[in-house]
mmCIF file of C-alpha atoms in Angstrom:
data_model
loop_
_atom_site.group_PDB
_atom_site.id
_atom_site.type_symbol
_atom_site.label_atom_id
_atom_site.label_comp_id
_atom_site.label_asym_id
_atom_site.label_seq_id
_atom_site.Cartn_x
_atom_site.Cartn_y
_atom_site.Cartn_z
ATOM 1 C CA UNK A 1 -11.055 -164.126 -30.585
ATOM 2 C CA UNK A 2 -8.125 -165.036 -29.091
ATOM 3 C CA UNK A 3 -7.604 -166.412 -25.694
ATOM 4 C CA UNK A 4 -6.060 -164.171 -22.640
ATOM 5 C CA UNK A 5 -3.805 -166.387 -20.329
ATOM 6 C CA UNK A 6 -5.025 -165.940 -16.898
ATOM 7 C CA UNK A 7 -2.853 -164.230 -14.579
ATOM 8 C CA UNK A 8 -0.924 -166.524 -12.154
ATOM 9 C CA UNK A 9 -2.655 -166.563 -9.236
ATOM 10 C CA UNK A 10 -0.319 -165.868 -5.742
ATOM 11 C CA UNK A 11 -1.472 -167.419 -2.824
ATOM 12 C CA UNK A 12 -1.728 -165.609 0.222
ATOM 13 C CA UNK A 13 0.989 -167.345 1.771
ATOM 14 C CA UNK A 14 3.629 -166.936 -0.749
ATOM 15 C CA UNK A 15 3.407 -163.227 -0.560
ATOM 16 C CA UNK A 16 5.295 -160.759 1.528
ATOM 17 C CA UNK A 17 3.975 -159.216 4.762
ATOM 18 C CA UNK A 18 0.349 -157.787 4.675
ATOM 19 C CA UNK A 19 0.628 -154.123 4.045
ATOM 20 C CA UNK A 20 -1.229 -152.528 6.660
ATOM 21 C CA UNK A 21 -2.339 -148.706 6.454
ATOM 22 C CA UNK A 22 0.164 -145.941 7.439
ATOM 23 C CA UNK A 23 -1.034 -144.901 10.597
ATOM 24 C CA UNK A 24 -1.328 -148.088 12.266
ATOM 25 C CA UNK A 25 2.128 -149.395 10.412
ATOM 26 C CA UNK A 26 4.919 -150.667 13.017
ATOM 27 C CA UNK A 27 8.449 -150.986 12.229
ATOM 28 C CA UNK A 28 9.459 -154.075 10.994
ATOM 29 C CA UNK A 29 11.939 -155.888 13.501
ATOM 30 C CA UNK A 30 15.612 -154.575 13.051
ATOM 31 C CA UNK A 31 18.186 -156.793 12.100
ATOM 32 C CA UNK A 32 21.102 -157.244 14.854
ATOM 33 C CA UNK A 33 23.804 -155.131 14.327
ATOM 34 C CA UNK A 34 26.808 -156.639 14.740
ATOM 35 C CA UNK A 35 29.077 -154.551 17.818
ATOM 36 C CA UNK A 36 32.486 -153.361 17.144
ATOM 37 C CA UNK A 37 35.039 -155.200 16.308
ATOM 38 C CA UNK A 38 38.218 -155.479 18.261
ATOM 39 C CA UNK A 39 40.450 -152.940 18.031
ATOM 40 C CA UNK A 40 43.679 -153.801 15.293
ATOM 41 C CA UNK A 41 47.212 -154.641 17.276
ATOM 42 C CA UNK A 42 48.482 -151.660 17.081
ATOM 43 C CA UNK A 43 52.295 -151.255 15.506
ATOM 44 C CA UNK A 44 54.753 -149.283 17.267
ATOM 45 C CA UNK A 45 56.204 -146.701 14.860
ATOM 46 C CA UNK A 46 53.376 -145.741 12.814
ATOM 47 C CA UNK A 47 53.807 -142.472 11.881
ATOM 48 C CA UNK A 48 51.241 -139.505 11.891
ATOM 49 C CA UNK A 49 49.089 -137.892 14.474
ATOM 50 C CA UNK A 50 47.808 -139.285 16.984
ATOM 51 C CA UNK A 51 51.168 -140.681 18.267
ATOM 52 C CA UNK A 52 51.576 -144.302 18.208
ATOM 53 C CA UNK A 53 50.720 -145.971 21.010
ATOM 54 C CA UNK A 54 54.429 -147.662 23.229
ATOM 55 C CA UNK A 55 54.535 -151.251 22.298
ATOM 56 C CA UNK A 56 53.329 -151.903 25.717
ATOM 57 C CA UNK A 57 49.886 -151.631 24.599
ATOM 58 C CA UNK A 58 50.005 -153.732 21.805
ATOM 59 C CA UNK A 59 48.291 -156.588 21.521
ATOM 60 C CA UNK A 60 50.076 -159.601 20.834
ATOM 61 C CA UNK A 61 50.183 -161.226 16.468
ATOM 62 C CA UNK A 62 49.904 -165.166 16.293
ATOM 63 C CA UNK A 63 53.407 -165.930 14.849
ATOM 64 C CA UNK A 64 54.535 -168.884 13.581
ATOM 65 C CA UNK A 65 56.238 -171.782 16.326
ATOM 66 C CA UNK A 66 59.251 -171.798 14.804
ATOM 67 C CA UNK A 67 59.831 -167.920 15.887
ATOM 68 C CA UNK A 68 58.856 -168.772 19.848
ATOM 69 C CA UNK A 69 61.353 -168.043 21.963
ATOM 70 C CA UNK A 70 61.965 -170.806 24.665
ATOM 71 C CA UNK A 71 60.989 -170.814 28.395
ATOM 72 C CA UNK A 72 63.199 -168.188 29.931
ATOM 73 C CA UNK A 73 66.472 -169.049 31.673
ATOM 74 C CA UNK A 74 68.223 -167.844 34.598
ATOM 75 C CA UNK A 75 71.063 -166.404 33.693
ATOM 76 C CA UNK A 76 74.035 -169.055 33.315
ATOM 77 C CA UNK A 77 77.917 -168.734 35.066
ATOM 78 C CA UNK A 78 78.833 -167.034 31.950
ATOM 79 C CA UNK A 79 76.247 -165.355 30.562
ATOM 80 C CA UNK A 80 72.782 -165.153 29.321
ATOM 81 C CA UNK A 81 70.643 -168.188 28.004
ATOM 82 C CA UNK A 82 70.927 -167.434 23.620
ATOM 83 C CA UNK A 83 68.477 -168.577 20.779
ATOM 84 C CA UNK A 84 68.183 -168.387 17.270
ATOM 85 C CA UNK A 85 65.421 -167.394 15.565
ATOM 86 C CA UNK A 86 66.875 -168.247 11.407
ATOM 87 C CA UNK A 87 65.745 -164.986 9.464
ATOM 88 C CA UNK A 88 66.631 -163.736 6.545
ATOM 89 C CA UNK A 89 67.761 -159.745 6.408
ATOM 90 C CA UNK A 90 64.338 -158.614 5.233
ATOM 91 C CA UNK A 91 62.225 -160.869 7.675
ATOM 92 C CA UNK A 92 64.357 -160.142 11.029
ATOM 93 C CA UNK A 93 62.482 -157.277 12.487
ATOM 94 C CA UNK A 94 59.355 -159.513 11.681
ATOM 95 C CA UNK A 95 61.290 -162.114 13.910
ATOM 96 C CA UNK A 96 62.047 -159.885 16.464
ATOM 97 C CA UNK A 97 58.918 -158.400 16.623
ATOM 98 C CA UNK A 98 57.241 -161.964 17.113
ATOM 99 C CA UNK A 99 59.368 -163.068 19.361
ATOM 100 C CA UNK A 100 58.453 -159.775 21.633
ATOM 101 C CA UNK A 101 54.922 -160.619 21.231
ATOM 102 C CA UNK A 102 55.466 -163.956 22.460
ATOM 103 C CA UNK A 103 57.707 -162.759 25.562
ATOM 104 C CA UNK A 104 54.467 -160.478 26.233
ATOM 105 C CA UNK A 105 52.539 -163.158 26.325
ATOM 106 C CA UNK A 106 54.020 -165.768 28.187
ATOM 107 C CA UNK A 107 54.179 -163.019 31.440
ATOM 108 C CA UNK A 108 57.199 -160.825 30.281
ATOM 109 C CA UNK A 109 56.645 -157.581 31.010
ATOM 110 C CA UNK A 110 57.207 -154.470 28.335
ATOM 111 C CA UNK A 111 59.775 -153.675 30.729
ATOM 112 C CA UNK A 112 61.851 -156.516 30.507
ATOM 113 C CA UNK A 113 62.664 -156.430 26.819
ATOM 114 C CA UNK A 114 65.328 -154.452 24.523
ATOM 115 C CA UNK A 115 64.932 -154.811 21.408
ATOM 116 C CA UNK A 116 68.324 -154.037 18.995
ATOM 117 C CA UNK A 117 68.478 -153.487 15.339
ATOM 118 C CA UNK A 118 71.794 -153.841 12.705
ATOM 119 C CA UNK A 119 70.020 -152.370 9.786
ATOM 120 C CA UNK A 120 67.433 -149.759 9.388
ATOM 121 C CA UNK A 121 66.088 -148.860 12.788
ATOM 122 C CA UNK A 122 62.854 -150.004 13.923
ATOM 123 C CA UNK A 123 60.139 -147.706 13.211
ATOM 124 C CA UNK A 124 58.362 -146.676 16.120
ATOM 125 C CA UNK A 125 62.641 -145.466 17.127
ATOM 126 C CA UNK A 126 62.697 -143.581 13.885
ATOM 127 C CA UNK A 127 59.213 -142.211 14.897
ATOM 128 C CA UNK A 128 60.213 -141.185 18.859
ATOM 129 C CA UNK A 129 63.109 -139.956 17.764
ATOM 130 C CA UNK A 130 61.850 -137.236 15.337
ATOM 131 C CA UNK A 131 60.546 -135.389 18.735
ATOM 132 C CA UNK A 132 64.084 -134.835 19.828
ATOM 133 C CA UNK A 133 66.365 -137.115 21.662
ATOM 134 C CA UNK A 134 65.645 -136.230 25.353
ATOM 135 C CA UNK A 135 61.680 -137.092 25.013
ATOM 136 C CA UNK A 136 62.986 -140.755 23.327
ATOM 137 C CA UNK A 137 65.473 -141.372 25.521
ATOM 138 C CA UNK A 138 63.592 -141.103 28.807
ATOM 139 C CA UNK A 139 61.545 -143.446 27.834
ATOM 140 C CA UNK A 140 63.900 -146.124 27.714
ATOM 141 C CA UNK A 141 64.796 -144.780 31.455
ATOM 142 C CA UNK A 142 61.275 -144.965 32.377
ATOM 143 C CA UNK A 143 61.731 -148.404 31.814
ATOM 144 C CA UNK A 144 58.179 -149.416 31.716
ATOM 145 C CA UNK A 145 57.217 -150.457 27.926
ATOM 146 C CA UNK A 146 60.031 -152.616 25.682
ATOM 147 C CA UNK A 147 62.756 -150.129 24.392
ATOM 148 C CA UNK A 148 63.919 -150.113 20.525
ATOM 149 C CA UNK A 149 67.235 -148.923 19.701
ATOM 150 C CA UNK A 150 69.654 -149.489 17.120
ATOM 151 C CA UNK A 151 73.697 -151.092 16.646
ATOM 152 C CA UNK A 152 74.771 -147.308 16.916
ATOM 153 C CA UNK A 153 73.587 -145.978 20.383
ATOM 154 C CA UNK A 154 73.212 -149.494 21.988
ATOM 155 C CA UNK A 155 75.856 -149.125 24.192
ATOM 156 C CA UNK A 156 74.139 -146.281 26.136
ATOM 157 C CA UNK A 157 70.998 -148.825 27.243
ATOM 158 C CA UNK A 158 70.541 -150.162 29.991
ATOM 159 C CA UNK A 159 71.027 -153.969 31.258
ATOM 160 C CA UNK A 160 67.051 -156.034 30.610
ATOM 161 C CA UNK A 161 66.768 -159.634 31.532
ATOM 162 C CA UNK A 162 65.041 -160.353 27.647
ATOM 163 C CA UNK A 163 67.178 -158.695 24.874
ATOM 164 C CA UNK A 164 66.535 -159.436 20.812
ATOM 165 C CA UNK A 165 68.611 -158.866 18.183
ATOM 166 C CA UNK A 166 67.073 -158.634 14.772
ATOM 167 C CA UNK A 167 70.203 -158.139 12.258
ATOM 168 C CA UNK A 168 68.404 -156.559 9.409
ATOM 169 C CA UNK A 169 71.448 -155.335 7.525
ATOM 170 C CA UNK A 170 74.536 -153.644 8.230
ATOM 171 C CA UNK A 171 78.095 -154.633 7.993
ATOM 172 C CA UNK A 172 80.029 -157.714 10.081
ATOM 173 C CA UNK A 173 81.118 -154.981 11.965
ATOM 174 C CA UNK A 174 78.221 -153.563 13.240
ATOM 175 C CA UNK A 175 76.525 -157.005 13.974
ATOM 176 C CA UNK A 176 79.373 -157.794 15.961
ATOM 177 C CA UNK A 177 78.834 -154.226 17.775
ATOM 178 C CA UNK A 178 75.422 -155.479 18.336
ATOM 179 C CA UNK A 179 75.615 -158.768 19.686
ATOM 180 C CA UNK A 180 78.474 -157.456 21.871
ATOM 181 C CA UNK A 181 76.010 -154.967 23.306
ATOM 182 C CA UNK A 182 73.168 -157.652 23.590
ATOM 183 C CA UNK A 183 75.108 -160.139 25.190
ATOM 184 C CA UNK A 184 76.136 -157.699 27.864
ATOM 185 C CA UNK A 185 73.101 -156.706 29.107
ATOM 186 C CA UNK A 186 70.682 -159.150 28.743
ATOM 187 C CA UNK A 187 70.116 -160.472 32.296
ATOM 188 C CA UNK A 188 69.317 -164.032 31.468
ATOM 189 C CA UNK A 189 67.928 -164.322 27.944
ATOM 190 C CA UNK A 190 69.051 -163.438 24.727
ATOM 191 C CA UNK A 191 67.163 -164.093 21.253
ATOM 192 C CA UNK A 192 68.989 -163.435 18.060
ATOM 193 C CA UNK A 193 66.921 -162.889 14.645
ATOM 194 C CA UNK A 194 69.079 -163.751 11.833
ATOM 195 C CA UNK A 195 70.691 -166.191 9.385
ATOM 196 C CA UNK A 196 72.428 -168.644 11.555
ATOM 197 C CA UNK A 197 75.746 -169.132 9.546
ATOM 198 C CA UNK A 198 76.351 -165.557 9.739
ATOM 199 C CA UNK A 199 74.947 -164.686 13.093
ATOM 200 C CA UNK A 200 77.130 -168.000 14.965
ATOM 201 C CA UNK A 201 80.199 -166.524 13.104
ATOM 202 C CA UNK A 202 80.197 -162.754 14.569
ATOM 203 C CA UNK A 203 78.564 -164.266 17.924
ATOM 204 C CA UNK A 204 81.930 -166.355 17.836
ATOM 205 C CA UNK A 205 84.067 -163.430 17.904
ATOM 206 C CA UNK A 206 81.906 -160.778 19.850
ATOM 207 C CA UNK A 207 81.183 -162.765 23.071
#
């Protein structure tokens, strides 16, 4: 008759916890729960209800030192302090927005800051502006979060000591238009996102 292996025995201390009737069971010890995370930075200009909150409240993306702006200046005899962030066309809103982040942080405030596109406009403009011109438009004379705008209108804002320029497209022309604008009303600091070759050419010949 053949043999029947014995069962493995498991000893007491290997096993899991002692059941214990149902009656006089207690809840085994929740795990922590981890709390919320922080919220996202949130984007100015993304689309869809509820509307975006002003760039004001964002909070601020690492970005990489070569994008941080210098200390700010007072303004010189002739005109604002300028820097150069190099950008290419696609990565100059990226630059600009960066370089806003980084004004925000070092004590700036929202106020402060214009913020001027060559190309395609920035997208929290292209969001404010789809509820009509007068509700966009007083908020850059509110002037309490950082205004975007684009090559077009820029003439009709208003003088802020920090303005950037993020030339994401657009003919010489309108660059020029741009940098024109910039230069004039930034009170002592102006930050230009670009390719350098192009942007020290129309600087040249617009200021």
């Amino acid at each position: 008759m053949p043999l029947i292996p014995e069962e493995p025995q498991i000893h007491e201390s290997a096993q899991g916890p002692r059941a214990t009737p149902a009656s006089g069971r207690t809840a085994p010890t929740p795990r922590p729960v981890p709390g919320p995370r922080p919220a996202a930075p949130s984007r100015p200009g993304r689309p869809g209800p509820p509307r975006p909150a002003p760039p004001a409240q964002r909070t601020s993306r690492d970005a990489a030192p070569a994008a941080k702006p210098g200390p700010s200046a007072e303004p010189a005899a002739d005109g604002p302090q300028i820097q150069l962030i190099p950008a290419s066309v696609e990565g100059a809103l990226d630059a600009a927005e960066e370089a806003v982040d980084l004004l925000l942080d070092s004590g700036r405030t929202p106020g402060d800051v214009l913020v001027i596109t060559t190309g395609e406009q920035h997208p929290w403009a292209t969001h404010e502006l789809s509820f009509g011109e007068a509700s966009y438009w007083a908020q850059h004379d509110a002037g309490d979060d950082v205004f975007y705008t684009d090559a077009q209108v820029a003439d009709r804002a208003e003088a802020r000591p920090v303005v950037v320029v993020a030339v994401n497209g657009g003919p010489e022309s309108v660059t020029a238009t741009a940098l024109k604008a910039a230069h004039a009303r930034a009170g002592s600091l102006l930050i230009v996102c670009g390719d350098p070759q192009r942007i020290n050419s129309v600087l040249g010949a617009a200021v």
